[in-house]
CSV table of C-alpha atoms in Angstrom, one decimal:
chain,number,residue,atom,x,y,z
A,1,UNK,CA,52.6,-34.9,-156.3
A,2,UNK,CA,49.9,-36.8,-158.3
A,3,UNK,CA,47.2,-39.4,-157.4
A,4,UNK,CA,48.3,-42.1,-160.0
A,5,UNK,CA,49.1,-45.0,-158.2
A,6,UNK,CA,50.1,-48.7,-159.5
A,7,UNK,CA,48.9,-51.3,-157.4
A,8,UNK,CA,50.7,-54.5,-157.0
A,9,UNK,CA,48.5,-57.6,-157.7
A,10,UNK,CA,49.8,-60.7,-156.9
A,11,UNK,CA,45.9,-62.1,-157.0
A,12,UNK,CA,45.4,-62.7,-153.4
A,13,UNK,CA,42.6,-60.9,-151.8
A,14,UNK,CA,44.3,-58.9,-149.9
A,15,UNK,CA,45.9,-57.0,-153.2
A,16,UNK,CA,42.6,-57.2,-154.5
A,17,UNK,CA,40.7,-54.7,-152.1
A,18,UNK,CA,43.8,-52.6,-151.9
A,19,UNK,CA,43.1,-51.7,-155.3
A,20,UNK,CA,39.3,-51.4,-155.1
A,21,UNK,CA,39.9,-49.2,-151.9
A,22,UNK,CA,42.4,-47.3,-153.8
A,23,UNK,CA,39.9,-46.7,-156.8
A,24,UNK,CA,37.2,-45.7,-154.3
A,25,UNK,CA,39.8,-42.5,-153.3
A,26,UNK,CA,39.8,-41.5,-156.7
A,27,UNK,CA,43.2,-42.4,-157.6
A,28,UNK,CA,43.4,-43.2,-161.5
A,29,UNK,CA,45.4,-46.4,-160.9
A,30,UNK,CA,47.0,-49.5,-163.2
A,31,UNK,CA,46.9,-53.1,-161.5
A,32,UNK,CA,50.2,-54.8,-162.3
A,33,UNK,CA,51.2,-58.3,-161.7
A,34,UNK,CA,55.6,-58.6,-161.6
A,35,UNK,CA,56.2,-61.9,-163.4
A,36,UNK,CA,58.9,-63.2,-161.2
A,37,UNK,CA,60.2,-66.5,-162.9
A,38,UNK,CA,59.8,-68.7,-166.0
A,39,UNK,CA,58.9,-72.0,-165.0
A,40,UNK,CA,62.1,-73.8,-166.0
A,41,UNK,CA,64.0,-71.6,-164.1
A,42,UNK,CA,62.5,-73.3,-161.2
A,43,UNK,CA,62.2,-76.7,-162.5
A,44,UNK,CA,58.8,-77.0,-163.8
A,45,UNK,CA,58.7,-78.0,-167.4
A,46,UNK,CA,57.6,-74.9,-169.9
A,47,UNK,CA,54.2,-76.7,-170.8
A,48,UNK,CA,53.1,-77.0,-167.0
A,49,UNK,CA,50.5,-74.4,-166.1
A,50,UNK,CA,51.5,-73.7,-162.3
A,51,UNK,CA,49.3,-72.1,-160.0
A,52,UNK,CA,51.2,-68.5,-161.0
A,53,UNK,CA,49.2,-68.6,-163.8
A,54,UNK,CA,46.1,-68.8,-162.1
A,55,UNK,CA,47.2,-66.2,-159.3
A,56,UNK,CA,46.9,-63.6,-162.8
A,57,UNK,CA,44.0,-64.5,-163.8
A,58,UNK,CA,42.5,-63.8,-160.4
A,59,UNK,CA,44.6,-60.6,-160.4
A,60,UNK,CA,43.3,-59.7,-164.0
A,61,UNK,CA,40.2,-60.7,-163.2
A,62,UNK,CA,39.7,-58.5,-159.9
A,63,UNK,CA,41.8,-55.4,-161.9
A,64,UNK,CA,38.8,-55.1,-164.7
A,65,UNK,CA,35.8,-55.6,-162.3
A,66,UNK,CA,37.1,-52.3,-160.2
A,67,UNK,CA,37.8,-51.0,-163.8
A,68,UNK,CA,41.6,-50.1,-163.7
A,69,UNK,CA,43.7,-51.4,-166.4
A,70,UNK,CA,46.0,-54.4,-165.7
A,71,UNK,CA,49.7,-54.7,-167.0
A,72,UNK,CA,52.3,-57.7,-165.9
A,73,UNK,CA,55.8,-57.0,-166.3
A,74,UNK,CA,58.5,-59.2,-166.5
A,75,UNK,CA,60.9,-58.8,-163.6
A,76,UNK,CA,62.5,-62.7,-163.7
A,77,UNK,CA,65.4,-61.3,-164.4
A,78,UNK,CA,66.1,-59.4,-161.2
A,79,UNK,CA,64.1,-62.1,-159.2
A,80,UNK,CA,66.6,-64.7,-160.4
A,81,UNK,CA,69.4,-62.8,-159.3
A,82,UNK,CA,68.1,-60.9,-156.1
A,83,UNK,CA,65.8,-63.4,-155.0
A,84,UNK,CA,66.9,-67.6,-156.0
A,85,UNK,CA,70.5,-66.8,-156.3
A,86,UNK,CA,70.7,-65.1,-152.7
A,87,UNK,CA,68.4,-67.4,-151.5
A,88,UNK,CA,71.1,-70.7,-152.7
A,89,UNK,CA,74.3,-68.7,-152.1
A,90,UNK,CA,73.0,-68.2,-148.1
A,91,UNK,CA,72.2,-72.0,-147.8
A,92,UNK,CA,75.4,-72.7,-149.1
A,93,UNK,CA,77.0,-70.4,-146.7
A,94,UNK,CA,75.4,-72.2,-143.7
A,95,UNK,CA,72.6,-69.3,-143.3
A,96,UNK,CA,68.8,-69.7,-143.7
A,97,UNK,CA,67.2,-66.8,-146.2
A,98,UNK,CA,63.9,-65.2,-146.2
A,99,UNK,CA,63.4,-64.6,-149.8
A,100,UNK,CA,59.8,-62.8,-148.8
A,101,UNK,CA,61.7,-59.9,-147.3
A,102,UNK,CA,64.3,-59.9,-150.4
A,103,UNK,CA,61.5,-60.0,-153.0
A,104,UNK,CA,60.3,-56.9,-150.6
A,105,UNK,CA,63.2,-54.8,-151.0
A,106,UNK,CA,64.7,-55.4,-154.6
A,107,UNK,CA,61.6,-56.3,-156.6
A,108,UNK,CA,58.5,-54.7,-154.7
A,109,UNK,CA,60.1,-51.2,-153.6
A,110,UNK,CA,62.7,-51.2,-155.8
A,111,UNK,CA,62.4,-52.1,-159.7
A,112,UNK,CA,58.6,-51.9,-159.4
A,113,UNK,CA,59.0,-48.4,-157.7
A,114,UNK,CA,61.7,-48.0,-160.4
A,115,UNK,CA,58.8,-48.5,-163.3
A,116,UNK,CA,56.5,-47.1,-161.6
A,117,UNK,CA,58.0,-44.1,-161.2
A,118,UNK,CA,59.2,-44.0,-165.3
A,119,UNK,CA,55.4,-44.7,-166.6
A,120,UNK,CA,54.6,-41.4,-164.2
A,121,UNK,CA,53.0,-43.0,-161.2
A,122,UNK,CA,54.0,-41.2,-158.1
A,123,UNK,CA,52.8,-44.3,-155.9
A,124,UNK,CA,53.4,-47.8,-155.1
A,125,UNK,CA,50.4,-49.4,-153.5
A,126,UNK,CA,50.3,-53.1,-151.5
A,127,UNK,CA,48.6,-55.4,-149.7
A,128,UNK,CA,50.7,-55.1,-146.8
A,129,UNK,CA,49.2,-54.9,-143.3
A,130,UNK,CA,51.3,-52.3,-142.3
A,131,UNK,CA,51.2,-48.3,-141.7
A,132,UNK,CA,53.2,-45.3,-142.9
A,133,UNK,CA,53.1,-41.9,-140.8
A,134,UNK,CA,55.3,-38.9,-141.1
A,135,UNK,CA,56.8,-37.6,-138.4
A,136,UNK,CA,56.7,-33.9,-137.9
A,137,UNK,CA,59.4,-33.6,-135.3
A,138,UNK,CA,62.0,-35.7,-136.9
A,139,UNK,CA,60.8,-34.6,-140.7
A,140,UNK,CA,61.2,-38.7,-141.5
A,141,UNK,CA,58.5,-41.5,-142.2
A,142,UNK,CA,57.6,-44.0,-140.1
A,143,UNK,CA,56.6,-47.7,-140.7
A,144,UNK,CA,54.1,-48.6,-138.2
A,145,UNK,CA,52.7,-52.2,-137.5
A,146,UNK,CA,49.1,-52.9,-138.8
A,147,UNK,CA,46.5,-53.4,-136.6
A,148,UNK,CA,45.7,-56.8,-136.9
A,149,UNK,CA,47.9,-58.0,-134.6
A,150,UNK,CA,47.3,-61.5,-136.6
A,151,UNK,CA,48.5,-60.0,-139.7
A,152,UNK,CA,51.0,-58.2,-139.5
A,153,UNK,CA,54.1,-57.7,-141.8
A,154,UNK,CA,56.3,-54.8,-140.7
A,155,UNK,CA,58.7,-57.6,-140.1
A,156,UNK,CA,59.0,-58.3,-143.2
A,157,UNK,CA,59.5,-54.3,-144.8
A,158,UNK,CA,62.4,-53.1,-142.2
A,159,UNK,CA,64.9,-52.6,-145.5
A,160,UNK,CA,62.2,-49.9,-146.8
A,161,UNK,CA,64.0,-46.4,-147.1
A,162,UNK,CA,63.0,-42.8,-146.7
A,163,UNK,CA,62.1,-42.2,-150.4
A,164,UNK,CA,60.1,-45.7,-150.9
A,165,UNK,CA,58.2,-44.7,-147.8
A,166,UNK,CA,57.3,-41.4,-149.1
A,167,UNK,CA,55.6,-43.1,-151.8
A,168,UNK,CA,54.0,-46.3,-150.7
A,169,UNK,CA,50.4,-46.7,-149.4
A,170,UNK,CA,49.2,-49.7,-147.7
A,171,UNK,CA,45.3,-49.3,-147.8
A,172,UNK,CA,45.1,-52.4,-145.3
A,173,UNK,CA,47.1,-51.5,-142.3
A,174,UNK,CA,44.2,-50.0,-140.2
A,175,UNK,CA,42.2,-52.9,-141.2
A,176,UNK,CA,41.6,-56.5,-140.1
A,177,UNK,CA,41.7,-59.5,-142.2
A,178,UNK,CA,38.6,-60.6,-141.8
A,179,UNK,CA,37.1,-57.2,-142.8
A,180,UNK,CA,39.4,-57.4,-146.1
A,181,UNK,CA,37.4,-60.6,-146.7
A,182,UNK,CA,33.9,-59.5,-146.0
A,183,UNK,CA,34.9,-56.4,-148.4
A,184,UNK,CA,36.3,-59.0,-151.4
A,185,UNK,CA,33.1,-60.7,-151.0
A,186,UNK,CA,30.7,-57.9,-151.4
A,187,UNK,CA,32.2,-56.7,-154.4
A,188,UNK,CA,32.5,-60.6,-155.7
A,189,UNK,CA,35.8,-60.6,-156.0
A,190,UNK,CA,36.6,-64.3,-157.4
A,191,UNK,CA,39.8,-64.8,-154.6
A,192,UNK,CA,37.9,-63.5,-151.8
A,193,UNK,CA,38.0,-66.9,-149.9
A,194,UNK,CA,41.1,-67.6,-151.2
A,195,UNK,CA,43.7,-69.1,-148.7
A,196,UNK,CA,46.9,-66.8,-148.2
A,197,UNK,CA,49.9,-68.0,-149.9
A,198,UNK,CA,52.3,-70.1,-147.1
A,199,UNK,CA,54.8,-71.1,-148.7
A,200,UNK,CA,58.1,-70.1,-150.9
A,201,UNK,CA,56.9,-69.1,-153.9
A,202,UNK,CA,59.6,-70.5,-156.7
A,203,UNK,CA,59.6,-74.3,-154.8
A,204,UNK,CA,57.0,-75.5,-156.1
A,205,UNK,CA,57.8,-79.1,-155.6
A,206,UNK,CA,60.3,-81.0,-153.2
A,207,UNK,CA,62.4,-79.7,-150.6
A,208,UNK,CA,64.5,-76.6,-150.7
A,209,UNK,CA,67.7,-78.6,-151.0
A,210,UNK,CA,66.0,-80.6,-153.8
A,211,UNK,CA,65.3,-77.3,-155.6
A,212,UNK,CA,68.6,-75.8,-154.6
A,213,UNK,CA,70.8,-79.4,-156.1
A,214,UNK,CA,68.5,-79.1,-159.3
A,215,UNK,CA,68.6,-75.5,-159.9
A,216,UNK,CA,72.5,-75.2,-159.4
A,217,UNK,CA,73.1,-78.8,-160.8
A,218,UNK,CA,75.0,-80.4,-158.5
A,219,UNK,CA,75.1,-82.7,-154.7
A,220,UNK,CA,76.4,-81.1,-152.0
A,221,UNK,CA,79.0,-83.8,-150.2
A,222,UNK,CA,78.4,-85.9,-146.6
A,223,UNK,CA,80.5,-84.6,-143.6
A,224,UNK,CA,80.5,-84.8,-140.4
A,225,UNK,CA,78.0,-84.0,-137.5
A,226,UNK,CA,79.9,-83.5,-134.6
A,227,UNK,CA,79.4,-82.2,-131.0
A,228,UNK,CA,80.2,-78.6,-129.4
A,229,UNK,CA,83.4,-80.0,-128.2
A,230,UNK,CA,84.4,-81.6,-131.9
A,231,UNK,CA,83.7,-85.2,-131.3
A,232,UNK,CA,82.4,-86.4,-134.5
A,233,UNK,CA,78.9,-88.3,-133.7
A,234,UNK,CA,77.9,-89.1,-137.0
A,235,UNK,CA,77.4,-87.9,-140.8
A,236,UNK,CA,75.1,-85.4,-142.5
A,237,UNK,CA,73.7,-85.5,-146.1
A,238,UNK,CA,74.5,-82.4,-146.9
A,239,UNK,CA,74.8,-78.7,-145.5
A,240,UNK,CA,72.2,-77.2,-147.4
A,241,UNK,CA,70.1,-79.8,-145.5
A,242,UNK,CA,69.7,-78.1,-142.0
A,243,UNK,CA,69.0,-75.1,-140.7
A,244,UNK,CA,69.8,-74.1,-136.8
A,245,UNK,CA,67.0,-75.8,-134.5
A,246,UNK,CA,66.3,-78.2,-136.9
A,247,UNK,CA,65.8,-81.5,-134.4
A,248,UNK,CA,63.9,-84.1,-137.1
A,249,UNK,CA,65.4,-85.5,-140.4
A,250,UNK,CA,68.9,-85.7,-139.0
A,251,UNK,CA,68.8,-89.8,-139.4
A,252,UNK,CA,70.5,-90.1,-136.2
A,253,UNK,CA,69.0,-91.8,-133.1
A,254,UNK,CA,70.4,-90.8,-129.5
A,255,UNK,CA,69.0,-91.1,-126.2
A,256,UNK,CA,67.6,-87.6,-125.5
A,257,UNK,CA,66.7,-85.2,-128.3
A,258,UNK,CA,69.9,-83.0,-130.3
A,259,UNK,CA,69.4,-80.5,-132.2
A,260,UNK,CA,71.3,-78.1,-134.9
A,261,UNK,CA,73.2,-75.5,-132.8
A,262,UNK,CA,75.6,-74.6,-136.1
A,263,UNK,CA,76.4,-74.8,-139.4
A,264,UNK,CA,80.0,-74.5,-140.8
A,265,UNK,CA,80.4,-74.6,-144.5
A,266,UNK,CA,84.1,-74.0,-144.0
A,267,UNK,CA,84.5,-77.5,-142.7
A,268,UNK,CA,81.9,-79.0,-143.8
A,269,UNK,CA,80.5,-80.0,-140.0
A,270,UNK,CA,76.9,-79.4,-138.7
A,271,UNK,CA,77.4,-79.2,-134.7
A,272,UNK,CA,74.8,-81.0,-132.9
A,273,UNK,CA,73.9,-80.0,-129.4
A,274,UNK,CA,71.1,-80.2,-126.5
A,275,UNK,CA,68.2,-78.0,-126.8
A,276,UNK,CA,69.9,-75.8,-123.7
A,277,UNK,CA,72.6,-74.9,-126.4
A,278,UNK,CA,70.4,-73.2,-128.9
A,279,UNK,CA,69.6,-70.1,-126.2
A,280,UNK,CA,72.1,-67.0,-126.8
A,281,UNK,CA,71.8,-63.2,-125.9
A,282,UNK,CA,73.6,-61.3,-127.9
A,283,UNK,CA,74.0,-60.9,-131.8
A,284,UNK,CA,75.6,-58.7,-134.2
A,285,UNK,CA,73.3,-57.6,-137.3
A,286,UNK,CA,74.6,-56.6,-141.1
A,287,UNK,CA,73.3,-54.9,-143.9
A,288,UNK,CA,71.2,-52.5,-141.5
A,289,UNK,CA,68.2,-49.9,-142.6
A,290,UNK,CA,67.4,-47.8,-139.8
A,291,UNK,CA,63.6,-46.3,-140.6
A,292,UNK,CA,62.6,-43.7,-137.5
A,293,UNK,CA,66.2,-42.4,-136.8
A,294,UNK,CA,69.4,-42.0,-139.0
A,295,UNK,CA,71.4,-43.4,-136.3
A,296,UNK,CA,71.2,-45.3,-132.5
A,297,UNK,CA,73.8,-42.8,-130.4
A,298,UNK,CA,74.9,-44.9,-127.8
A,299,UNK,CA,72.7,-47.9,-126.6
A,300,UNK,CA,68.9,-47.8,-127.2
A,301,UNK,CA,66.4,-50.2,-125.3
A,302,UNK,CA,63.9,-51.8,-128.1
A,303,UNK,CA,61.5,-55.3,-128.3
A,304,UNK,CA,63.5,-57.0,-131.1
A,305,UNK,CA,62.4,-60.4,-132.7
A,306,UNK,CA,64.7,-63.0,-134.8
A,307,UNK,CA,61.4,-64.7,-136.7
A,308,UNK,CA,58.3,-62.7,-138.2
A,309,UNK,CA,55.8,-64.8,-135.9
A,310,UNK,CA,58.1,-64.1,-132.5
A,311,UNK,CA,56.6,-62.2,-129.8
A,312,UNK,CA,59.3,-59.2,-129.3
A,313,UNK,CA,61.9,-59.6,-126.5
A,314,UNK,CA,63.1,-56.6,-125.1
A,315,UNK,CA,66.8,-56.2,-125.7
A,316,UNK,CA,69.7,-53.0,-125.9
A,317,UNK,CA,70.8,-52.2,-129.6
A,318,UNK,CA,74.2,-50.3,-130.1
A,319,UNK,CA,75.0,-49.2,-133.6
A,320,UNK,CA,78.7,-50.4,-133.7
A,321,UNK,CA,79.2,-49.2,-137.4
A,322,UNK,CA,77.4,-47.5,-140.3
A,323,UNK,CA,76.7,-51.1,-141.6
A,324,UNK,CA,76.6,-53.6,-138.1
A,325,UNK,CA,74.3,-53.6,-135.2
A,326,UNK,CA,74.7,-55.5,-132.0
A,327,UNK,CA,71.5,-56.6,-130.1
A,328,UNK,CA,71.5,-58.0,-126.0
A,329,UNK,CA,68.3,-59.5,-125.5
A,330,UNK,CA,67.1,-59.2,-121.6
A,331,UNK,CA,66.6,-63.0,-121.7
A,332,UNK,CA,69.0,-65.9,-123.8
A,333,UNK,CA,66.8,-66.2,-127.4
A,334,UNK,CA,66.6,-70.0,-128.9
A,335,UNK,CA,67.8,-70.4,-132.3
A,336,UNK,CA,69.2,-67.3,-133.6
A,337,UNK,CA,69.5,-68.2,-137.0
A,338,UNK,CA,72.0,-66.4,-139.2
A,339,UNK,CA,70.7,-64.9,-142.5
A,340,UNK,CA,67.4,-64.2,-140.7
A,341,UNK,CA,66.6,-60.6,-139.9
A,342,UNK,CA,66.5,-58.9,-136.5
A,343,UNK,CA,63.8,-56.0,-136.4
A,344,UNK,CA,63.6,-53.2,-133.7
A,345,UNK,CA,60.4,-51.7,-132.4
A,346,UNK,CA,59.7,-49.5,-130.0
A,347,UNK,CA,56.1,-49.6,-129.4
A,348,UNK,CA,54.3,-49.9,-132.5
A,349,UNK,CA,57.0,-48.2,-134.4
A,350,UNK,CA,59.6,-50.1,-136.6
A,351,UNK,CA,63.4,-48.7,-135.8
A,352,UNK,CA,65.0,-50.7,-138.2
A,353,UNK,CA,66.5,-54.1,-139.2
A,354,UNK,CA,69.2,-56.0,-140.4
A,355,UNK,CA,70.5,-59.4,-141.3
A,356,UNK,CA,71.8,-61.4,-138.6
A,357,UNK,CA,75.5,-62.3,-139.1
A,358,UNK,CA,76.3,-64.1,-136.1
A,359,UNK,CA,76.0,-64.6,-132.7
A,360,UNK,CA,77.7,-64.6,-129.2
């Protein structure tokens, strides 16, 4: 095993001292920033100069004042097809995406891990404020929250395997974000007040059913809202339009507030119901990755959360096939949201994730 490392830069500060932190250990390391779109693919004419630009120049900037060399590579490719097309086709379904933890697991740990090991780098290195132990007992790594409470993204890396594990280093996760910021600015780094990027990265403008209709190039057609029992109470704009708690923008006035309990893009129909109907306590979870053991035998008690800023419940998981897990929170949850993930701790420890498919 070597000490090369390539460090992902997406010219945010906290990227930025990763790699400085990184050269201060002696690895020889490469800065690389993954170009992710072209700017008409997200409607943004070709002569604009968007602020991805300027995120590589801060990268490239940062990259030659810790004096490693700084590549981009062109991943829009994979990002149009693992990233914007999931992120439509789930909207479409009646589900609501997180792209961040897509653009995690096929472009971050998986074709940048991919290059980096072809160019012969043994290591990945992010941002992330996150940990990675090894655990002697069960001979597998561990993903570990970071320590800034604030900060941190474990959430958001459940789908990591064993082998991307193995060779990933977050440099920030026993750090806080404020010493990541007094550490940019002593070195002068030019982002080291920068402001943390919020929001999706290829919407640059609109809504995201304004970016979904002009990417795929077409409206998506009025039906009905309607209540739990079926009564129709009114009509939607589109289902791309809503996402499950949504209570504004439905351009419906009734006496007490209603919000979005369903989407069904089989019918066409968005249910509307009273904030009491949003609570449920059980799901069932998809597409799993189980990080500290290979497998849940029988039922296992975990905090779980739905959303990457929840506070974890505690709940029972029970591994009901290779692929589906089914989670009973303690206490009914409010919104469960399918397409969102589920992510099992126990303690600080991440046990896995998945996507959730539905509820009961």
């Amino acid at each position: 095993m070597n000490n090369k490392a390539v460090i992902a830069m997406s010219g945010g500060v906290d990227s930025s001292v990763a790699a400085l932190l990184m050269r201060e250990k002696n690895y020889s390391c490469i800065g690389v920033t993954m170009k992710l779109f072209q700017n008409e693919d997200i409607g943004i004419s070709r002569e604009h100069t968007c602020c991805s630009l300027e995120d590589t120049e801060d990268a490239r900037s940062v990259a030659y004042s810790v004096g490693i060399p700084y590549y981009v590579f062109n991943f829009s490719d994979r990002f149009k097809e693992t990233v914007i097309k999931r992120f439509v086709e789930a909207y479409e379904n009646g589900a609501t995406p997180n792209p961040c933890i897509d653009c995690n697991r096929y472009l971050k740990f998986d074709k940048l891990f991919e290059r980096a090991r072809q160019i012969g780098f043994d290591y990945v290195v992010t941002g992330h404020y996150a940990r990675i132990g090894f655990d002697g007992e069960s001979g597998r790594y561990i993903l570990k929250k970071g320590i800034d409470e604030t900060k941190d993204q474990s959430y958001v890396l459940y789908s990591m395997t064993q082998e991307q594990l193995a060779h990933t280093l977050f440099p920030l996760g026993d750090m806080t974000k404020s010493e990541v910021r007094e550490i940019a600015a002593r070195h002068g780094f030019i982002n080291a007040e920068k402001h943390d990027s919020q929001d999706i990265c290829f919407v640059r403008q609109g809504t995201y059913s304004d970016f979904i209709e002009e990417y795929i190039g077409k409206t998506y057609p009025e039906g009905d809202f309607i209540t739990r029992g079926g009564d129709v109470i009114g009509r939607h704009k589109g289902i791309i339009r809503y996402t499950v708690g949504q209570r504004k923008g439905l351009g419906l006035s009734f006496g007490a507030p209603m919000y979005v309990c369903e989407i069904n893009p089989e019918t066409n129909t968005v249910v509307l119901g009273d904030e009491k109907d949003l609570y449920s306590k059980t799901l069932v979870a998809n597409d799993i990755n189980l990080i500290s053991i290979p497998e849940i035998d029988g039922k296992m008690r975990v905090r779980a959360k739905t959303r990457y800023r929840q506070e974890e419940q505690w709940a029972t998981a029970e591994q009901i096939s290779q692929t589906e897990l089914r989670i009973v929170f303690d206490e009914p949850q409010r919104a469960v949201t399918k397409g969102q993930a589920v992510v099992l701790y126990d303690s600080d420890t991440v046990v896995g994730g998945g996507t959730i498919a539905y509820k009961e």
